[in-house]
Amino acid sequence: MVQNAEKQSKKKEHILVGLSSAPSNSKIVETASKMARAFDANLTALYIKTSQSEALSEENAKRLQNNIKFAERMGATIVTVYGEDVALQMAEYAKTSGATKIVIGRNATKRAGIIRKPTLADKLIALATNIDIHIIPDADSDLKEQKETLFKKTNVL
């Protein structure tokens, strides 16, 4: 066990992946795991527990547990931290743990209005300036959004 810990500490790359109850989270974890193997990197899966975590539906709670188990099977060390600002918690953990890359998913929902609220990715980019941020799109949601945009009916005079 000591040799394994020494081997882990000698790795130059450390990939941090976000854990959530999102249906697409297993794809994000799988992508991070592939990156870890390719870079011979440590892999940490981070769950940030907020006050809203207690209000997860039974379905979302079960999906979260499945995503955590999947991350473990993919070789990730599971870490849970507590806080209300997910981006800040992730950036701070990344800095203190020596993460060199962060892998997160992208929510493809459209934002209405002229002023849009900063996304998790926007905040991470601002907070974790020396860490590579990899954003994995939810292909199903993105495809649906692209189709709606491309095939939107227009009024012709």
PDB file of C-alpha atoms in Angstrom:
ATOM      1  CA  MET A   1       0.000   0.000   0.000  1.00  0.00           C
ATOM      2  CA  VAL A   2       2.880   2.377   0.737  1.00  0.00           C
ATOM      3  CA  GLN A   3       4.327   1.763  -2.747  1.00  0.00           C
ATOM      4  CA  ASN A   4       0.956   2.601  -4.321  1.00  0.00           C
ATOM      5  CA  ALA A   5       0.758   5.867  -2.347  1.00  0.00           C
ATOM      6  CA  GLU A   6       4.317   6.753  -3.387  1.00  0.00           C
ATOM      7  CA  LYS A   7       3.486   5.976  -7.018  1.00  0.00           C
ATOM      8  CA  GLN A   8       0.377   8.199  -6.809  1.00  0.00           C
ATOM      9  CA  SER A   9       2.338  11.097  -5.317  1.00  0.00           C
ATOM     10  CA  LYS A  10       4.995  10.942  -8.071  1.00  0.00           C
ATOM     11  CA  LYS A  11       2.464  11.492 -10.849  1.00  0.00           C
ATOM     12  CA  LYS A  12       2.710  14.949 -12.380  1.00  0.00           C
ATOM     13  CA  GLU A  13      -0.917  15.264 -13.481  1.00  0.00           C
ATOM     14  CA  HIS A  14      -3.976  15.294 -11.239  1.00  0.00           C
ATOM     15  CA  ILE A  15      -7.437  15.333 -12.766  1.00  0.00           C
ATOM     16  CA  LEU A  16     -10.413  16.559 -10.778  1.00  0.00           C
ATOM     17  CA  VAL A  17     -13.896  15.672 -11.977  1.00  0.00           C
ATOM     18  CA  GLY A  18     -17.149  17.034 -10.590  1.00  0.00           C
ATOM     19  CA  LEU A  19     -19.779  14.613  -9.279  1.00  0.00           C
ATOM     20  CA  SER A  20     -23.493  15.313  -9.498  1.00  0.00           C
ATOM     21  CA  SER A  21     -26.866  13.653  -9.872  1.00  0.00           C
ATOM     22  CA  ALA A  22     -27.105  14.670 -13.532  1.00  0.00           C
ATOM     23  CA  PRO A  23     -27.932  11.847 -15.939  1.00  0.00           C
ATOM     24  CA  SER A  24     -24.885  12.782 -18.045  1.00  0.00           C
ATOM     25  CA  ASN A  25     -22.459  12.703 -15.085  1.00  0.00           C
ATOM     26  CA  SER A  26     -21.335   9.130 -15.788  1.00  0.00           C
ATOM     27  CA  LYS A  27     -20.172  10.266 -19.261  1.00  0.00           C
ATOM     28  CA  ILE A  28     -18.193  13.089 -17.657  1.00  0.00           C
ATOM     29  CA  VAL A  29     -16.597  10.724 -15.128  1.00  0.00           C
ATOM     30  CA  GLU A  30     -15.771   8.248 -17.888  1.00  0.00           C
ATOM     31  CA  THR A  31     -14.119  10.993 -19.953  1.00  0.00           C
ATOM     32  CA  ALA A  32     -12.072  12.124 -16.927  1.00  0.00           C
ATOM     33  CA  SER A  33     -11.038   8.517 -16.277  1.00  0.00           C
ATOM     34  CA  LYS A  34      -9.840   8.139 -19.878  1.00  0.00           C
ATOM     35  CA  MET A  35      -7.886  11.368 -19.524  1.00  0.00           C
ATOM     36  CA  ALA A  36      -6.317  10.108 -16.289  1.00  0.00           C
ATOM     37  CA  ARG A  37      -5.192   6.915 -17.993  1.00  0.00           C
ATOM     38  CA  ALA A  38      -3.846   8.831 -21.006  1.00  0.00           C
ATOM     39  CA  PHE A  39      -1.890  11.267 -18.815  1.00  0.00           C
ATOM     40  CA  ASP A  40      -0.963   8.654 -16.182  1.00  0.00           C
ATOM     41  CA  ALA A  41      -2.641  10.992 -13.707  1.00  0.00           C
ATOM     42  CA  ASN A  42      -4.313  10.780 -10.329  1.00  0.00           C
ATOM     43  CA  LEU A  43      -8.099  11.025 -10.562  1.00  0.00           C
ATOM     44  CA  THR A  44     -10.287  12.613  -7.902  1.00  0.00           C
ATOM     45  CA  ALA A  45     -14.079  12.825  -8.112  1.00  0.00           C
ATOM     46  CA  LEU A  46     -15.361  15.755  -6.064  1.00  0.00           C
ATOM     47  CA  TYR A  47     -18.897  16.060  -4.721  1.00  0.00           C
ATOM     48  CA  ILE A  48     -19.811  19.434  -3.284  1.00  0.00           C
ATOM     49  CA  LYS A  49     -22.608  19.081  -0.776  1.00  0.00           C
ATOM     50  CA  THR A  50     -24.769  22.189  -0.475  1.00  0.00           C
ATOM     51  CA  SER A  51     -27.852  22.974   1.581  1.00  0.00           C
ATOM     52  CA  GLN A  52     -29.883  22.005  -1.496  1.00  0.00           C
ATOM     53  CA  SER A  53     -28.342  18.520  -1.466  1.00  0.00           C
ATOM     54  CA  GLU A  54     -30.717  17.522   1.327  1.00  0.00           C
ATOM     55  CA  ALA A  55     -33.675  18.269  -0.955  1.00  0.00           C
ATOM     56  CA  LEU A  56     -32.660  15.854  -3.733  1.00  0.00           C
ATOM     57  CA  SER A  57     -35.522  13.747  -5.022  1.00  0.00           C
ATOM     58  CA  GLU A  58     -35.285  10.009  -4.440  1.00  0.00           C
ATOM     59  CA  GLU A  59     -34.466   9.520  -8.127  1.00  0.00           C
ATOM     60  CA  ASN A  60     -31.671  12.125  -8.066  1.00  0.00           C
ATOM     61  CA  ALA A  61     -30.251  10.789  -4.790  1.00  0.00           C
ATOM     62  CA  LYS A  62     -30.116   7.285  -6.259  1.00  0.00           C
ATOM     63  CA  ARG A  63     -28.500   8.581  -9.458  1.00  0.00           C
ATOM     64  CA  LEU A  64     -25.907  10.470  -7.396  1.00  0.00           C
ATOM     65  CA  GLN A  65     -25.025   7.311  -5.467  1.00  0.00           C
ATOM     66  CA  ASN A  66     -24.730   5.390  -8.751  1.00  0.00           C
ATOM     67  CA  ASN A  67     -22.451   8.107 -10.154  1.00  0.00           C
ATOM     68  CA  ILE A  68     -20.261   7.940  -7.038  1.00  0.00           C
ATOM     69  CA  LYS A  69     -19.995   4.139  -7.307  1.00  0.00           C
ATOM     70  CA  PHE A  70     -19.214   4.455 -11.019  1.00  0.00           C
ATOM     71  CA  ALA A  71     -16.428   6.956 -10.289  1.00  0.00           C
ATOM     72  CA  GLU A  72     -14.938   4.535  -7.755  1.00  0.00           C
ATOM     73  CA  ARG A  73     -15.038   1.721 -10.331  1.00  0.00           C
ATOM     74  CA  MET A  74     -13.281   4.022 -12.801  1.00  0.00           C
ATOM     75  CA  GLY A  75     -10.431   4.460 -10.320  1.00  0.00           C
ATOM     76  CA  ALA A  76     -11.301   7.823  -8.773  1.00  0.00           C
ATOM     77  CA  THR A  77     -10.709   8.799  -5.192  1.00  0.00           C
ATOM     78  CA  ILE A  78     -14.021  10.182  -3.901  1.00  0.00           C
ATOM     79  CA  VAL A  79     -13.953  13.431  -1.931  1.00  0.00           C
ATOM     80  CA  THR A  80     -16.910  15.330  -0.468  1.00  0.00           C
ATOM     81  CA  VAL A  81     -16.675  18.958   0.589  1.00  0.00           C
ATOM     82  CA  TYR A  82     -19.346  21.269   1.973  1.00  0.00           C
ATOM     83  CA  GLY A  83     -20.246  24.749   0.795  1.00  0.00           C
ATOM     84  CA  GLU A  84     -22.782  26.845  -1.055  1.00  0.00           C
ATOM     85  CA  ASP A  85     -20.623  28.163  -3.906  1.00  0.00           C
ATOM     86  CA  VAL A  86     -19.859  25.128  -6.068  1.00  0.00           C
ATOM     87  CA  ALA A  87     -17.365  26.922  -8.326  1.00  0.00           C
ATOM     88  CA  LEU A  88     -15.452  28.395  -5.394  1.00  0.00           C
ATOM     89  CA  GLN A  89     -15.329  25.069  -3.542  1.00  0.00           C
ATOM     90  CA  MET A  90     -14.132  23.238  -6.667  1.00  0.00           C
ATOM     91  CA  ALA A  91     -11.480  25.858  -7.465  1.00  0.00           C
ATOM     92  CA  GLU A  92     -10.194  25.920  -3.884  1.00  0.00           C
ATOM     93  CA  TYR A  93     -10.058  22.132  -3.669  1.00  0.00           C
ATOM     94  CA  ALA A  94      -8.298  21.975  -7.039  1.00  0.00           C
ATOM     95  CA  LYS A  95      -5.660  24.451  -5.870  1.00  0.00           C
ATOM     96  CA  THR A  96      -5.028  22.802  -2.504  1.00  0.00           C
ATOM     97  CA  SER A  97      -4.928  19.273  -3.941  1.00  0.00           C
ATOM     98  CA  GLY A  98      -2.607  20.183  -6.796  1.00  0.00           C
ATOM     99  CA  ALA A  99      -5.094  19.391  -9.565  1.00  0.00           C
ATOM    100  CA  THR A 100      -3.784  20.241 -13.017  1.00  0.00           C
ATOM    101  CA  LYS A 101      -7.044  19.689 -14.903  1.00  0.00           C
ATOM    102  CA  ILE A 102     -10.731  20.037 -13.993  1.00  0.00           C
ATOM    103  CA  VAL A 103     -13.403  18.137 -15.912  1.00  0.00           C
ATOM    104  CA  ILE A 104     -17.020  19.291 -15.671  1.00  0.00           C
ATOM    105  CA  GLY A 105     -20.214  18.910 -17.654  1.00  0.00           C
ATOM    106  CA  ARG A 106     -21.984  21.650 -19.504  1.00  0.00           C
ATOM    107  CA  ASN A 107     -25.634  22.376 -18.973  1.00  0.00           C
ATOM    108  CA  ALA A 108     -27.115  22.998 -22.412  1.00  0.00           C
ATOM    109  CA  THR A 109     -30.268  24.766 -21.300  1.00  0.00           C
ATOM    110  CA  LYS A 110     -30.955  28.079 -22.985  1.00  0.00           C
ATOM    111  CA  ARG A 111     -30.830  31.248 -20.965  1.00  0.00           C
ATOM    112  CA  ALA A 112     -33.481  33.820 -21.654  1.00  0.00           C
ATOM    113  CA  GLY A 113     -32.874  37.527 -21.656  1.00  0.00           C
ATOM    114  CA  ILE A 114     -29.999  39.810 -22.453  1.00  0.00           C
ATOM    115  CA  ILE A 115     -28.139  39.391 -19.171  1.00  0.00           C
ATOM    116  CA  ARG A 116     -27.144  35.851 -18.435  1.00  0.00           C
ATOM    117  CA  LYS A 117     -26.033  34.447 -15.133  1.00  0.00           C
ATOM    118  CA  PRO A 118     -22.430  33.155 -15.151  1.00  0.00           C
ATOM    119  CA  THR A 119     -22.186  29.400 -15.546  1.00  0.00           C
ATOM    120  CA  LEU A 120     -20.103  27.038 -13.429  1.00  0.00           C
ATOM    121  CA  ALA A 121     -17.553  26.998 -16.253  1.00  0.00           C
ATOM    122  CA  ASP A 122     -17.441  30.819 -16.379  1.00  0.00           C
ATOM    123  CA  LYS A 123     -16.812  31.004 -12.635  1.00  0.00           C
ATOM    124  CA  LEU A 124     -14.172  28.233 -12.662  1.00  0.00           C
ATOM    125  CA  ILE A 125     -12.271  29.893 -15.472  1.00  0.00           C
ATOM    126  CA  ALA A 126     -12.123  33.091 -13.401  1.00  0.00           C
ATOM    127  CA  LEU A 127     -11.231  31.335 -10.126  1.00  0.00           C
ATOM    128  CA  ALA A 128      -8.839  28.597 -11.273  1.00  0.00           C
ATOM    129  CA  THR A 129      -6.655  30.572 -13.653  1.00  0.00           C
ATOM    130  CA  ASN A 130      -3.679  28.178 -13.724  1.00  0.00           C
ATOM    131  CA  ILE A 131      -5.713  24.982 -14.103  1.00  0.00           C
ATOM    132  CA  ASP A 132      -6.952  23.555 -17.405  1.00  0.00           C
ATOM    133  CA  ILE A 133     -10.756  23.396 -17.508  1.00  0.00           C
ATOM    134  CA  HIS A 134     -12.312  20.712 -19.722  1.00  0.00           C
ATOM    135  CA  ILE A 135     -16.024  21.079 -20.403  1.00  0.00           C
ATOM    136  CA  ILE A 136     -17.843  17.975 -21.613  1.00  0.00           C
ATOM    137  CA  PRO A 137     -21.121  18.731 -23.391  1.00  0.00           C
ATOM    138  CA  ASP A 138     -24.248  16.698 -22.825  1.00  0.00           C
ATOM    139  CA  ALA A 139     -24.558  15.480 -26.413  1.00  0.00           C
ATOM    140  CA  ASP A 140     -28.292  14.716 -26.186  1.00  0.00           C
ATOM    141  CA  SER A 141     -29.194  18.136 -24.791  1.00  0.00           C
ATOM    142  CA  ASP A 142     -26.862  19.926 -27.196  1.00  0.00           C
ATOM    143  CA  LEU A 143     -28.310  18.093 -30.185  1.00  0.00           C
ATOM    144  CA  LYS A 144     -31.846  18.996 -29.157  1.00  0.00           C
ATOM    145  CA  GLU A 145     -30.880  22.658 -28.674  1.00  0.00           C
ATOM    146  CA  GLN A 146     -29.076  22.774 -32.035  1.00  0.00           C
ATOM    147  CA  LYS A 147     -32.079  21.288 -33.841  1.00  0.00           C
ATOM    148  CA  GLU A 148     -34.425  23.798 -32.221  1.00  0.00           C
ATOM    149  CA  THR A 149     -32.152  26.672 -33.260  1.00  0.00           C
ATOM    150  CA  LEU A 150     -31.529  25.418 -36.798  1.00  0.00           C
ATOM    151  CA  PHE A 151     -35.087  24.500 -37.608  1.00  0.00           C
ATOM    152  CA  LYS A 152     -36.858  27.371 -35.907  1.00  0.00           C
ATOM    153  CA  LYS A 153     -39.724  28.485 -38.096  1.00  0.00           C
ATOM    154  CA  THR A 154     -39.382  32.002 -39.403  1.00  0.00           C
ATOM    155  CA  ASN A 155     -42.128  34.245 -40.673  1.00  0.00           C
ATOM    156  CA  VAL A 156     -41.729  35.168 -44.312  1.00  0.00           C
ATOM    157  CA  LEU A 157     -43.552  38.274 -45.614  1.00  0.00           C
TER     158      LEU A 157
END
